[in-house]
Amino acid sequence: MAIVRKRLGDILIEQGLLTDEDLKETLKAKSADQKLGDALLQRGLVTEQQLIETLEVQLGIPHVTLFRYPFDPNLFNVVPKEFAKRNLLVPLKTEGDKLFVAMTDPMDFITIDDLRLTTGFQIEPAIASKDDILKTIAKYYDEESYDEMLGEMPQVTQQQQEELSDLDAPIVRLVNQILSSAVAQKASDIHFDPQESRILVRYRIDGALRTVRTLPKQMQGMITARIKILANLDITESRIPQDGRIKSTVDFRPIDLRVSSLPTVYGEKVVMRILDLSNNLTDISKLGFNQTNMERFMQAIEKPNGIILISGPTGSGKSSTLYAALNKLNAEEVNIITVEDPVEYQLEGINQIQVNTNVGLTFAAGLRSILRQDPDIVMVGEIRDKETADISIRASLTGHLVLSTIHTNDSIASISRLMDMGVEPFLVTASLNAVVAQRLIRRVCRDCREIQPATMREKEIFEKRGFDIDIIARGRGCSQCNMTGYRGRMAIHEVLVVDEAIKDVINRGGTAAEIREIANKNKTIFLIDDGLMKVKEGMTTTEEVMRVAMID
């Protein structure tokens, strides 16, 4: 009698991981050659771990967690690195004539046949997550070749450093591997930190820095030179800071890297910001706005003129919010021009200008020229000084919608900051539509999420802000989140709409406390409140919210 195999969608619905409606929508939206599992992951309806456990039931193939798995290093010579990377698999162990392999797709019979012919083993597949496999390849295959590379590396003089563009040079392979590993681990930045006797390689993952490598001090000059060559920087100059950019493809994905070098007492520190072009967030509905904040933000950007400011420290996702807003406003009948430093993501249909202070193209100079180009919407990367603020305000008063960012702690402080720059209060009130303050906080890992009772301290914090809480979600730590309990990040927002009452306070030189009082009456959701609401929904923890937002 033939075995009737249940369909993946039906099993997910039976397990309560998916609704019938979500399944129908996904099946309708996915392309003909896309697998249902991939489409569900793309839409964020299930996690990779949930999908793996369901496939285990459906296919009867075991799943394996690669975190702290006792690998046999000899097997990494049996399966070549390029083959493992291209087909997303890693060898686990051998038993007699059988080779056990972890794969993302255990039904890929062509790859299994290829592997059987090249190794001579019978292949026994197991299921593992894509992230797990990429991390394992980056860690074990790269570690194997690190020692070889260190042995191959000669002492390099300043004159020889210019020859480091040779693709077979050990230092080239080393830098490529560090980059590839960072992309596999979804790092946002790579830090090369020079110390007295060594170099630390650190990745920023979900906002937290972690040391991943310690390299010998003698490699510092070679690594710096290699990165400078890629970024078209002057490798002979090490006394002043330099900035550059690298466009690259890492593991078949287009990646943009912003490079910054800074002279320190132990040599040049290099930081590379990774901009993954395949993960570009340009959908405004995916930015994590709650319903009230979303409505207020949409009303502000749909006005024909005025200024909208996004405030927050470096690395708080301001650029993503600006790009998402521009993407929403981008239409054939409007002329959108931006002046940025640097241009992070290229958007089709939008004219983007890169600031270049060496030739006198500053924010202010660029903005002046933009206004002669008949724009409807102008985006200024950052308001840093009085001149840029003045031109932005005059642009908004002459019928343009201006979007920009400002470095302040919250939305109310942005108003004071403009006036501190020397902008007259009547100009602020005439032009400012809204200020959005935002921060990034880590999400609780969906795979190891547990419900726990709230502590007394948490209940006090919630009570102070007019909420009540009994249970909260926390991650206990698993291989998917590197035992941190968090995986991925989201934004919390504060949208301050500048109405007539607030304008009146600004014009008569009122205090920030008065503006806060009016904002409270207008039911403004402050950063702390939006964060606590997300804790209530089980998306993050109180500790994460308190790390970025202050309670009054």
Coordinates of C-alpha atoms in Angstrom, one line a residue:
M1 CA 0.0 0.0 0.0
A2 CA 1.4 3.4 -1.0
I3 CA 2.3 5.9 1.8
V4 CA 0.3 9.1 1.5
R5 CA 2.6 12.0 2.4
K6 CA 0.9 15.0 4.0
R7 CA 1.6 18.4 2.3
L8 CA 3.8 20.9 4.1
G9 CA 1.1 23.5 4.4
D10 CA -1.4 21.1 5.9
I11 CA 1.1 20.0 8.6
L12 CA 1.9 23.6 9.5
I13 CA -1.8 24.4 9.8
E14 CA -2.3 21.3 12.0
Q15 CA 0.5 22.4 14.3
G16 CA -1.1 25.8 14.7
L17 CA 2.0 27.5 13.1
L18 CA 0.0 28.9 10.1
T19 CA -3.5 29.9 9.3
D20 CA -5.4 28.7 6.3
E21 CA -5.7 32.3 5.0
D22 CA -1.9 32.9 5.3
L23 CA -1.2 29.6 3.3
K24 CA -3.6 30.6 0.5
E25 CA -2.1 34.1 0.3
T26 CA 1.5 32.7 0.2
L27 CA 0.6 30.1 -2.5
K28 CA -1.0 32.9 -4.6
A29 CA 2.0 35.3 -4.2
K30 CA 4.9 32.9 -4.6
S31 CA 6.6 32.4 -8.0
A32 CA 6.2 29.1 -9.9
D33 CA 9.7 27.9 -9.2
Q34 CA 9.8 29.0 -5.5
K35 CA 9.4 26.4 -2.8
L36 CA 6.5 26.9 -0.3
G37 CA 9.0 26.8 2.6
D38 CA 11.2 29.6 1.2
A39 CA 8.1 31.7 0.5
L40 CA 6.8 31.3 4.1
L41 CA 10.3 32.2 5.4
Q42 CA 10.5 35.3 3.2
R43 CA 7.2 36.5 4.5
G44 CA 8.2 35.8 8.1
L45 CA 5.2 33.6 8.8
V46 CA 7.3 30.7 10.2
T47 CA 10.9 30.4 11.5
E48 CA 13.5 28.2 9.9
Q49 CA 13.5 26.0 13.0
Q50 CA 9.8 25.5 12.8
L51 CA 10.0 24.7 9.1
I52 CA 12.8 22.1 9.7
E53 CA 10.9 20.4 12.5
T54 CA 7.8 20.2 10.1
L55 CA 9.9 18.8 7.3
E56 CA 11.3 16.2 9.6
V57 CA 7.7 15.0 10.2
Q58 CA 6.8 15.2 6.5
L59 CA 9.9 13.6 5.1
G60 CA 10.9 11.3 7.9
I61 CA 14.5 12.7 7.7
P62 CA 16.1 13.7 11.0
H63 CA 17.1 17.3 11.7
V64 CA 20.4 18.2 13.3
T65 CA 21.7 21.2 15.2
L66 CA 25.2 22.1 14.2
F67 CA 26.0 24.4 17.1
R68 CA 28.8 22.6 19.2
Y69 CA 28.5 19.5 16.9
P70 CA 31.6 17.3 17.3
F71 CA 32.8 17.5 13.7
D72 CA 35.5 15.3 12.2
P73 CA 38.0 17.8 10.7
N74 CA 39.2 15.2 8.2
L75 CA 35.8 15.3 6.5
F76 CA 36.3 18.9 5.4
N77 CA 39.0 17.6 3.0
V78 CA 36.5 15.0 1.6
V79 CA 33.9 17.6 0.7
P80 CA 35.4 20.7 -1.0
K81 CA 34.5 24.1 0.4
E82 CA 33.1 25.5 -2.9
F83 CA 30.8 22.4 -3.3
A84 CA 29.6 22.8 0.3
K85 CA 28.9 26.5 -0.1
R86 CA 27.2 26.2 -3.5
N87 CA 24.9 23.4 -2.4
L88 CA 24.5 24.4 1.3
L89 CA 25.7 21.3 3.0
V90 CA 28.3 20.1 5.6
P91 CA 29.7 16.6 6.2
L92 CA 28.9 15.3 9.7
K93 CA 30.5 11.9 10.2
T94 CA 31.1 8.5 8.5
E95 CA 29.9 5.1 9.5
G96 CA 31.3 2.3 7.3
D97 CA 30.5 3.2 3.7
K98 CA 28.0 5.9 4.8
L99 CA 28.6 9.6 4.9
F100 CA 26.2 11.6 7.0
V101 CA 25.6 15.1 5.6
A102 CA 23.6 18.1 6.9
M103 CA 21.6 19.8 4.1
T104 CA 19.1 22.6 3.8
D105 CA 17.3 20.6 1.1
P106 CA 17.5 16.8 1.7
M107 CA 15.4 16.2 -1.4
D108 CA 18.0 17.6 -3.7
F109 CA 18.8 14.2 -5.3
I110 CA 21.1 15.7 -8.0
T111 CA 23.5 17.1 -5.3
I112 CA 23.3 13.8 -3.3
D113 CA 24.2 11.9 -6.5
D114 CA 27.1 14.3 -7.2
L115 CA 28.4 13.8 -3.7
R116 CA 28.1 10.1 -3.9
L117 CA 30.1 9.9 -7.1
T118 CA 32.9 12.3 -5.9
T119 CA 33.3 10.8 -2.4
G120 CA 32.5 7.1 -3.1
F121 CA 30.2 7.1 0.0
Q122 CA 26.5 6.3 0.3
I123 CA 25.0 9.6 1.4
E124 CA 22.7 9.8 4.4
P125 CA 21.1 13.3 4.5
A126 CA 19.9 15.2 7.6
I127 CA 18.1 18.6 7.7
A128 CA 19.8 21.7 9.1
S129 CA 19.0 25.4 8.9
K130 CA 20.7 27.6 6.2
D131 CA 22.1 29.9 8.9
D132 CA 23.6 26.9 10.8
I133 CA 25.2 25.6 7.6
L134 CA 26.7 28.9 6.5
K135 CA 28.1 29.6 10.0
T136 CA 29.7 26.1 10.1
I137 CA 31.3 26.6 6.6
A138 CA 32.6 30.0 7.6
K139 CA 33.9 28.7 10.9
Y140 CA 35.4 25.3 10.2
Y141 CA 36.5 25.5 6.5
D142 CA 38.0 28.9 7.1
E143 CA 39.7 27.9 10.4
E144 CA 41.3 25.0 8.5
S145 CA 43.0 27.4 6.2
Y146 CA 43.9 30.2 8.7
D147 CA 47.0 28.4 10.0
E148 CA 48.2 27.6 6.5
M149 CA 47.8 31.3 5.6
L150 CA 49.7 32.5 8.6
G151 CA 52.5 30.2 7.7
E152 CA 52.5 31.4 4.1
M153 CA 52.6 35.1 5.1
P154 CA 56.0 36.8 4.7
Q155 CA 57.0 40.0 6.3
V156 CA 55.8 42.7 3.9
T157 CA 57.5 46.1 3.4
Q158 CA 55.6 49.3 2.6
Q159 CA 56.6 49.1 -1.1
Q160 CA 55.4 45.5 -1.4
Q161 CA 52.0 46.3 0.1
E162 CA 50.9 47.8 -3.2
E163 CA 51.2 44.3 -4.8
L164 CA 48.5 42.9 -2.4
S165 CA 45.9 43.0 -5.1
D166 CA 47.1 39.5 -6.3
L167 CA 44.0 37.3 -5.8
D168 CA 46.1 34.3 -4.7
A169 CA 47.9 36.1 -1.9
P170 CA 47.2 34.7 1.5
I171 CA 46.2 38.1 2.9
V172 CA 43.6 38.5 0.1
R173 CA 42.1 35.1 1.0
L174 CA 42.1 36.1 4.7
V175 CA 40.3 39.4 4.2
N176 CA 37.8 37.6 1.9
Q177 CA 37.1 34.9 4.5
I178 CA 36.6 37.5 7.3
L179 CA 34.1 39.3 5.1
S180 CA 32.3 36.1 4.0
S181 CA 32.0 34.9 7.6
A182 CA 30.6 38.3 8.7
V183 CA 27.9 38.2 6.0
A184 CA 27.0 34.6 6.9
Q185 CA 26.6 35.7 10.6
K186 CA 24.5 38.7 9.5
A187 CA 26.9 41.2 11.0
S188 CA 26.3 44.9 10.4
D189 CA 29.9 46.0 11.0
I190 CA 33.4 44.5 11.0
H191 CA 36.0 46.1 13.4
F192 CA 39.7 45.6 13.0
D193 CA 40.9 46.8 16.4
P194 CA 44.7 47.2 16.8
Q195 CA 46.1 46.4 20.3
E196 CA 49.6 46.6 21.6
S197 CA 50.6 43.0 20.6
R198 CA 47.7 41.7 18.4
I199 CA 44.7 42.7 16.3
L200 CA 41.1 41.9 17.3
V201 CA 38.5 41.2 14.6
R202 CA 35.1 42.0 16.0
Y203 CA 31.6 41.6 14.4
R204 CA 28.6 43.7 15.4
I205 CA 25.6 41.3 15.3
D206 CA 22.2 42.6 16.3
G207 CA 23.8 45.7 17.8
A208 CA 26.3 43.9 20.1
L209 CA 30.0 43.6 19.3
R210 CA 31.7 40.2 19.6
T211 CA 35.4 39.2 19.2
V212 CA 35.6 36.4 16.6
R213 CA 39.3 36.4 15.8
T214 CA 42.7 37.4 17.3
L215 CA 45.4 37.9 14.7
P216 CA 49.2 38.5 15.1
K217 CA 50.3 42.1 15.2
Q218 CA 52.6 41.7 12.2
M219 CA 49.6 41.2 10.0
Q220 CA 48.1 44.7 10.8
G221 CA 49.9 46.6 7.9
M222 CA 49.0 43.9 5.3
I223 CA 45.3 43.8 6.4
T224 CA 45.0 47.6 6.4
A225 CA 46.7 47.9 3.0
R226 CA 44.5 45.2 1.4
I227 CA 41.3 46.9 2.6
K228 CA 42.6 50.3 1.5
I229 CA 43.4 49.0 -2.0
L230 CA 39.8 47.6 -2.3
A231 CA 38.3 50.9 -1.1
N232 CA 40.6 53.1 -3.3
L233 CA 42.2 54.8 -0.4
D234 CA 45.8 56.1 -0.1
I235 CA 47.8 53.2 1.4
T236 CA 50.8 55.5 2.0
E237 CA 48.8 57.8 4.3
S238 CA 48.2 56.6 7.8
R239 CA 48.2 59.9 9.8
I240 CA 44.7 61.1 8.9
P241 CA 41.3 59.4 8.9
Q242 CA 40.1 58.2 5.5
D243 CA 36.7 57.0 4.2
G244 CA 35.9 54.8 1.2
R245 CA 33.5 52.4 -0.3
I246 CA 33.7 48.8 -1.7
K247 CA 31.1 47.2 -4.0
S248 CA 31.4 43.4 -3.9
T249 CA 29.5 40.1 -4.2
V250 CA 29.9 37.8 -1.3
D251 CA 28.4 34.3 -1.5
F252 CA 26.4 35.3 -4.6
R253 CA 24.8 38.4 -2.8
P254 CA 25.5 42.0 -3.7
I255 CA 27.2 43.8 -0.8
D256 CA 28.1 47.4 -0.3
L257 CA 30.8 48.2 2.2
R258 CA 31.5 51.6 3.8
V259 CA 35.1 51.7 5.0
S260 CA 36.5 54.1 7.6
S261 CA 40.2 54.2 8.8
L262 CA 41.2 56.1 11.9
P263 CA 44.8 56.5 13.3
T264 CA 45.1 55.3 16.9
V265 CA 48.1 54.9 19.2
Y266 CA 48.5 51.3 18.1
G267 CA 48.1 51.9 14.4
E268 CA 45.1 52.3 12.1
K269 CA 41.7 51.0 13.3
V270 CA 39.5 50.0 10.3
V271 CA 35.7 49.7 10.5
M272 CA 33.6 48.2 7.6
R273 CA 29.9 48.8 7.6
I274 CA 28.1 46.1 5.7
L275 CA 25.1 47.2 3.6
D276 CA 23.4 44.0 2.3
L277 CA 21.6 45.2 -0.9
S278 CA 19.5 42.1 -1.0
N279 CA 18.0 42.9 2.5
N280 CA 17.1 46.5 1.7
L281 CA 14.1 47.6 3.8
T282 CA 12.0 49.8 1.5
D283 CA 8.5 48.8 2.6
I284 CA 7.2 51.2 5.1
S285 CA 4.8 48.6 6.6
K286 CA 7.8 46.5 7.7
L287 CA 9.5 49.1 9.8
G288 CA 7.6 48.2 13.0
F289 CA 5.4 51.3 13.4
N290 CA 2.4 50.6 15.6
Q291 CA -1.0 51.6 14.1
T292 CA -1.2 55.1 15.7
N293 CA 2.4 56.0 14.9
M294 CA 2.0 54.7 11.3
E295 CA -1.1 56.8 10.7
R296 CA 0.6 60.0 12.0
F297 CA 3.7 59.3 10.0
M298 CA 1.8 58.7 6.8
Q299 CA -0.2 61.9 7.3
A300 CA 3.0 63.9 7.8
I301 CA 4.8 62.5 4.7
E302 CA 1.7 63.0 2.5
K303 CA 1.6 66.8 3.1
P304 CA 2.7 68.9 0.1
N305 CA 5.3 70.9 2.0
G306 CA 7.1 71.2 5.4
I307 CA 9.9 69.4 7.2
I308 CA 9.8 65.9 8.7
L309 CA 12.8 65.1 11.0
I310 CA 14.0 61.6 12.0
S311 CA 16.1 61.7 15.2
G312 CA 18.3 59.2 17.0
P313 CA 21.9 58.2 17.5
T314 CA 24.2 56.6 14.9
G315 CA 23.0 53.1 13.9
S316 CA 19.4 53.6 15.0
G317 CA 17.9 52.8 11.6
K318 CA 17.1 56.4 10.6
S319 CA 18.3 55.9 7.0
S320 CA 16.0 52.8 6.5
T321 CA 13.0 54.9 7.7
L322 CA 14.0 57.8 5.3
Y323 CA 14.5 55.4 2.3
A324 CA 11.2 53.6 3.1
A325 CA 9.4 57.0 3.1
L326 CA 11.0 58.0 -0.2
N327 CA 10.1 54.7 -1.7
K328 CA 6.5 55.2 -0.7
L329 CA 6.4 58.8 -2.2
N330 CA 8.3 57.8 -5.4
A331 CA 6.0 58.2 -8.3
E332 CA 6.4 59.3 -12.0
E333 CA 4.8 62.7 -11.4
V334 CA 7.1 63.8 -8.6
N335 CA 10.8 64.9 -8.7
I336 CA 12.7 63.5 -5.7
I337 CA 16.3 64.6 -5.1
T338 CA 18.5 63.7 -2.2
V339 CA 21.9 64.9 -0.9
E340 CA 23.5 62.3 1.3
D341 CA 26.8 61.5 3.0
P342 CA 27.3 58.8 2.0
V343 CA 24.6 57.4 -0.4
E344 CA 23.8 54.1 1.4
Y345 CA 21.3 52.5 -1.0
Q346 CA 20.6 53.5 -4.6
L347 CA 16.9 53.9 -5.2
E348 CA 15.5 53.7 -8.8
G349 CA 13.8 56.8 -10.0
I350 CA 15.4 59.0 -7.3
N351 CA 18.2 61.5 -8.0
Q352 CA 20.9 61.0 -5.3
I353 CA 23.8 63.3 -4.7
Q354 CA 26.9 62.3 -2.8
V355 CA 28.4 65.0 -0.5
N356 CA 32.1 65.7 -1.4
T357 CA 33.7 68.3 0.9
N358 CA 37.0 68.1 -0.9
V359 CA 35.5 69.9 -3.9
G360 CA 33.2 72.1 -1.8
L361 CA 30.0 70.0 -2.3
T362 CA 28.6 70.2 1.2
F363 CA 25.0 69.6 2.3
A364 CA 24.3 73.3 2.1
A365 CA 25.9 73.7 -1.4
G366 CA 24.2 70.6 -2.7
L367 CA 20.8 71.8 -1.3
R368 CA 21.2 75.2 -2.9
S369 CA 21.7 73.5 -6.3
I370 CA 18.9 71.1 -5.8
L371 CA 16.4 73.9 -5.4
R372 CA 17.3 75.1 -8.9
Q373 CA 16.3 71.6 -10.2
D374 CA 12.6 72.0 -9.7
P375 CA 12.2 69.3 -7.0
D376 CA 8.9 68.3 -5.3
I377 CA 10.5 66.3 -2.5
V378 CA 14.0 66.9 -1.0
M379 CA 15.9 64.5 1.3
V380 CA 18.9 66.0 3.2
G381 CA 21.0 63.2 4.8
E382 CA 21.6 65.2 8.0
I383 CA 21.1 68.7 9.4
R384 CA 24.4 69.4 11.1
D385 CA 24.7 73.2 11.0
K386 CA 22.7 76.5 10.8
E387 CA 23.4 76.9 7.1
T388 CA 21.9 73.5 6.2
A389 CA 19.0 74.1 8.6
D390 CA 18.2 77.5 7.1
I391 CA 18.2 76.3 3.5
S392 CA 16.1 73.3 4.5
I393 CA 13.5 75.5 6.2
R394 CA 13.4 78.0 3.3
A395 CA 12.9 75.1 0.9
S396 CA 10.0 73.8 3.0
L397 CA 8.4 77.3 3.1
T398 CA 8.5 77.6 -0.7
G399 CA 6.4 74.5 -1.4
H400 CA 8.8 71.6 -1.0
L401 CA 8.5 68.5 1.3
V402 CA 11.9 68.1 3.1
L403 CA 12.9 65.0 4.9
S404 CA 16.1 64.9 7.0
T405 CA 17.8 63.4 10.1
I406 CA 19.1 65.1 13.3
H407 CA 21.2 63.7 16.1
T408 CA 19.1 64.1 19.3
N409 CA 17.8 61.8 22.1
D410 CA 14.1 62.3 21.5
S411 CA 11.6 64.1 19.4
I412 CA 11.2 67.1 21.7
A413 CA 15.0 67.7 22.0
S414 CA 15.1 68.0 18.2
I415 CA 13.1 71.3 18.4
S416 CA 15.5 72.7 21.0
R417 CA 18.4 71.5 18.8
L418 CA 17.2 73.5 15.8
M419 CA 16.9 76.7 17.9
D420 CA 20.4 76.0 19.5
M421 CA 21.7 76.1 15.9
G422 CA 20.4 79.6 15.6
V423 CA 17.1 79.0 13.7
E424 CA 14.5 81.5 14.6
P425 CA 11.5 80.0 16.5
F426 CA 8.9 81.5 14.0
L427 CA 10.8 79.6 11.2
V428 CA 10.7 76.4 13.2
T429 CA 6.9 76.6 13.7
A430 CA 6.2 77.7 10.1
S431 CA 8.1 74.7 8.6
L432 CA 8.2 71.7 11.1
N433 CA 5.4 69.1 10.5
A434 CA 6.6 66.2 12.6
V435 CA 9.6 64.7 14.4
V436 CA 10.1 60.9 14.6
A437 CA 12.5 59.6 17.2
Q438 CA 13.6 56.0 16.9
R439 CA 15.9 53.3 18.3
L440 CA 16.7 49.7 17.4
I441 CA 16.1 46.9 19.9
R442 CA 16.7 43.2 19.7
R443 CA 13.9 40.7 19.1
V444 CA 13.3 37.7 21.3
C445 CA 14.4 34.6 19.3
R446 CA 11.3 32.9 18.1
D447 CA 12.9 29.4 18.3
C448 CA 13.8 29.4 22.0
R449 CA 11.1 31.8 23.2
E450 CA 9.6 31.0 26.6
I451 CA 6.8 32.6 28.6
Q452 CA 7.8 33.6 32.1
P453 CA 6.1 35.6 34.9
A454 CA 7.0 39.3 35.1
T455 CA 9.3 40.3 38.0
M456 CA 8.2 42.9 40.6
R457 CA 10.6 45.5 39.0
E458 CA 9.0 45.0 35.6
K459 CA 5.5 45.4 37.0
E460 CA 6.6 48.7 38.7
I461 CA 8.1 50.0 35.3
F462 CA 4.9 49.1 33.5
E463 CA 2.6 50.6 36.2
K464 CA 4.5 53.9 36.0
R465 CA 3.6 54.1 32.4
G466 CA 0.0 53.1 32.9
F467 CA 0.3 49.5 31.7
D468 CA -0.2 46.2 33.6
I469 CA 1.9 43.1 32.8
D470 CA 1.8 39.5 34.2
I471 CA 3.8 37.5 31.7
I472 CA 6.7 38.3 29.4
A473 CA 8.6 36.4 26.7
R474 CA 12.3 35.6 27.0
G475 CA 14.7 33.5 24.9
R476 CA 16.5 30.8 26.8
G477 CA 19.3 30.7 24.1
C478 CA 19.7 28.2 21.2
S479 CA 22.0 27.6 18.3
Q480 CA 19.9 29.8 16.0
C481 CA 20.6 32.9 18.2
N482 CA 24.1 32.0 19.4
M483 CA 22.8 31.4 22.9
T484 CA 21.9 35.1 23.3
G485 CA 18.1 34.7 23.4
Y486 CA 17.7 37.4 20.8
R487 CA 17.6 37.2 17.0
G488 CA 17.2 40.1 14.6
R489 CA 16.2 43.7 15.5
M490 CA 13.2 46.0 15.2
A491 CA 12.5 49.7 15.7
I492 CA 10.6 51.5 18.4
H493 CA 9.2 54.9 17.5
E494 CA 8.0 58.2 18.9
V495 CA 6.0 60.4 16.5
L496 CA 5.6 64.0 17.6
V497 CA 3.1 65.9 15.4
V498 CA 3.8 69.7 15.7
D499 CA 0.2 71.1 16.1
E500 CA -0.9 74.7 16.9
A501 CA -0.6 74.3 20.6
I502 CA 3.0 73.2 20.3
K503 CA 3.8 76.0 17.8
D504 CA 2.4 78.5 20.3
V505 CA 4.8 77.2 23.1
I506 CA 7.8 77.4 20.7
N507 CA 6.9 80.9 19.5
R508 CA 6.7 82.3 23.0
G509 CA 9.9 80.5 24.1
G510 CA 8.3 77.9 26.2
T511 CA 10.1 74.9 27.8
A512 CA 10.5 71.3 26.7
A513 CA 8.3 70.3 29.7
E514 CA 5.4 72.3 28.3
I515 CA 5.8 70.7 24.9
R516 CA 5.8 67.2 26.6
E517 CA 2.6 68.1 28.5
I518 CA 0.8 69.0 25.2
A519 CA 2.3 65.8 23.6
N520 CA 0.8 63.8 26.5
K521 CA -2.6 65.4 25.9
N522 CA -2.4 64.5 22.2
K523 CA -1.8 60.8 23.2
T524 CA 1.7 60.8 21.8
I525 CA 3.3 57.3 22.2
F526 CA 6.8 58.0 23.6
L527 CA 9.8 55.6 22.9
I528 CA 9.4 53.9 26.3
D529 CA 5.7 53.3 25.7
D530 CA 6.1 51.9 22.3
G531 CA 8.9 49.6 23.7
L532 CA 6.7 48.4 26.6
M533 CA 3.8 47.7 24.2
K534 CA 6.2 45.5 22.2
V535 CA 7.2 43.7 25.4
K536 CA 3.5 43.1 26.1
E537 CA 3.2 41.6 22.6
G538 CA 6.1 39.2 23.4
M539 CA 8.4 40.7 20.8
T540 CA 11.2 41.9 23.0
T541 CA 12.2 42.2 26.7
T542 CA 12.0 45.0 29.3
E543 CA 15.9 45.0 29.6
E544 CA 16.2 45.8 25.8
V545 CA 13.7 48.7 26.1
M546 CA 15.4 50.1 29.2
R547 CA 18.7 49.9 27.4
V548 CA 17.7 52.5 24.8
A549 CA 14.8 54.5 26.3
M550 CA 14.5 56.4 29.6
I551 CA 11.6 56.3 31.9
D552 CA 10.5 59.7 33.2

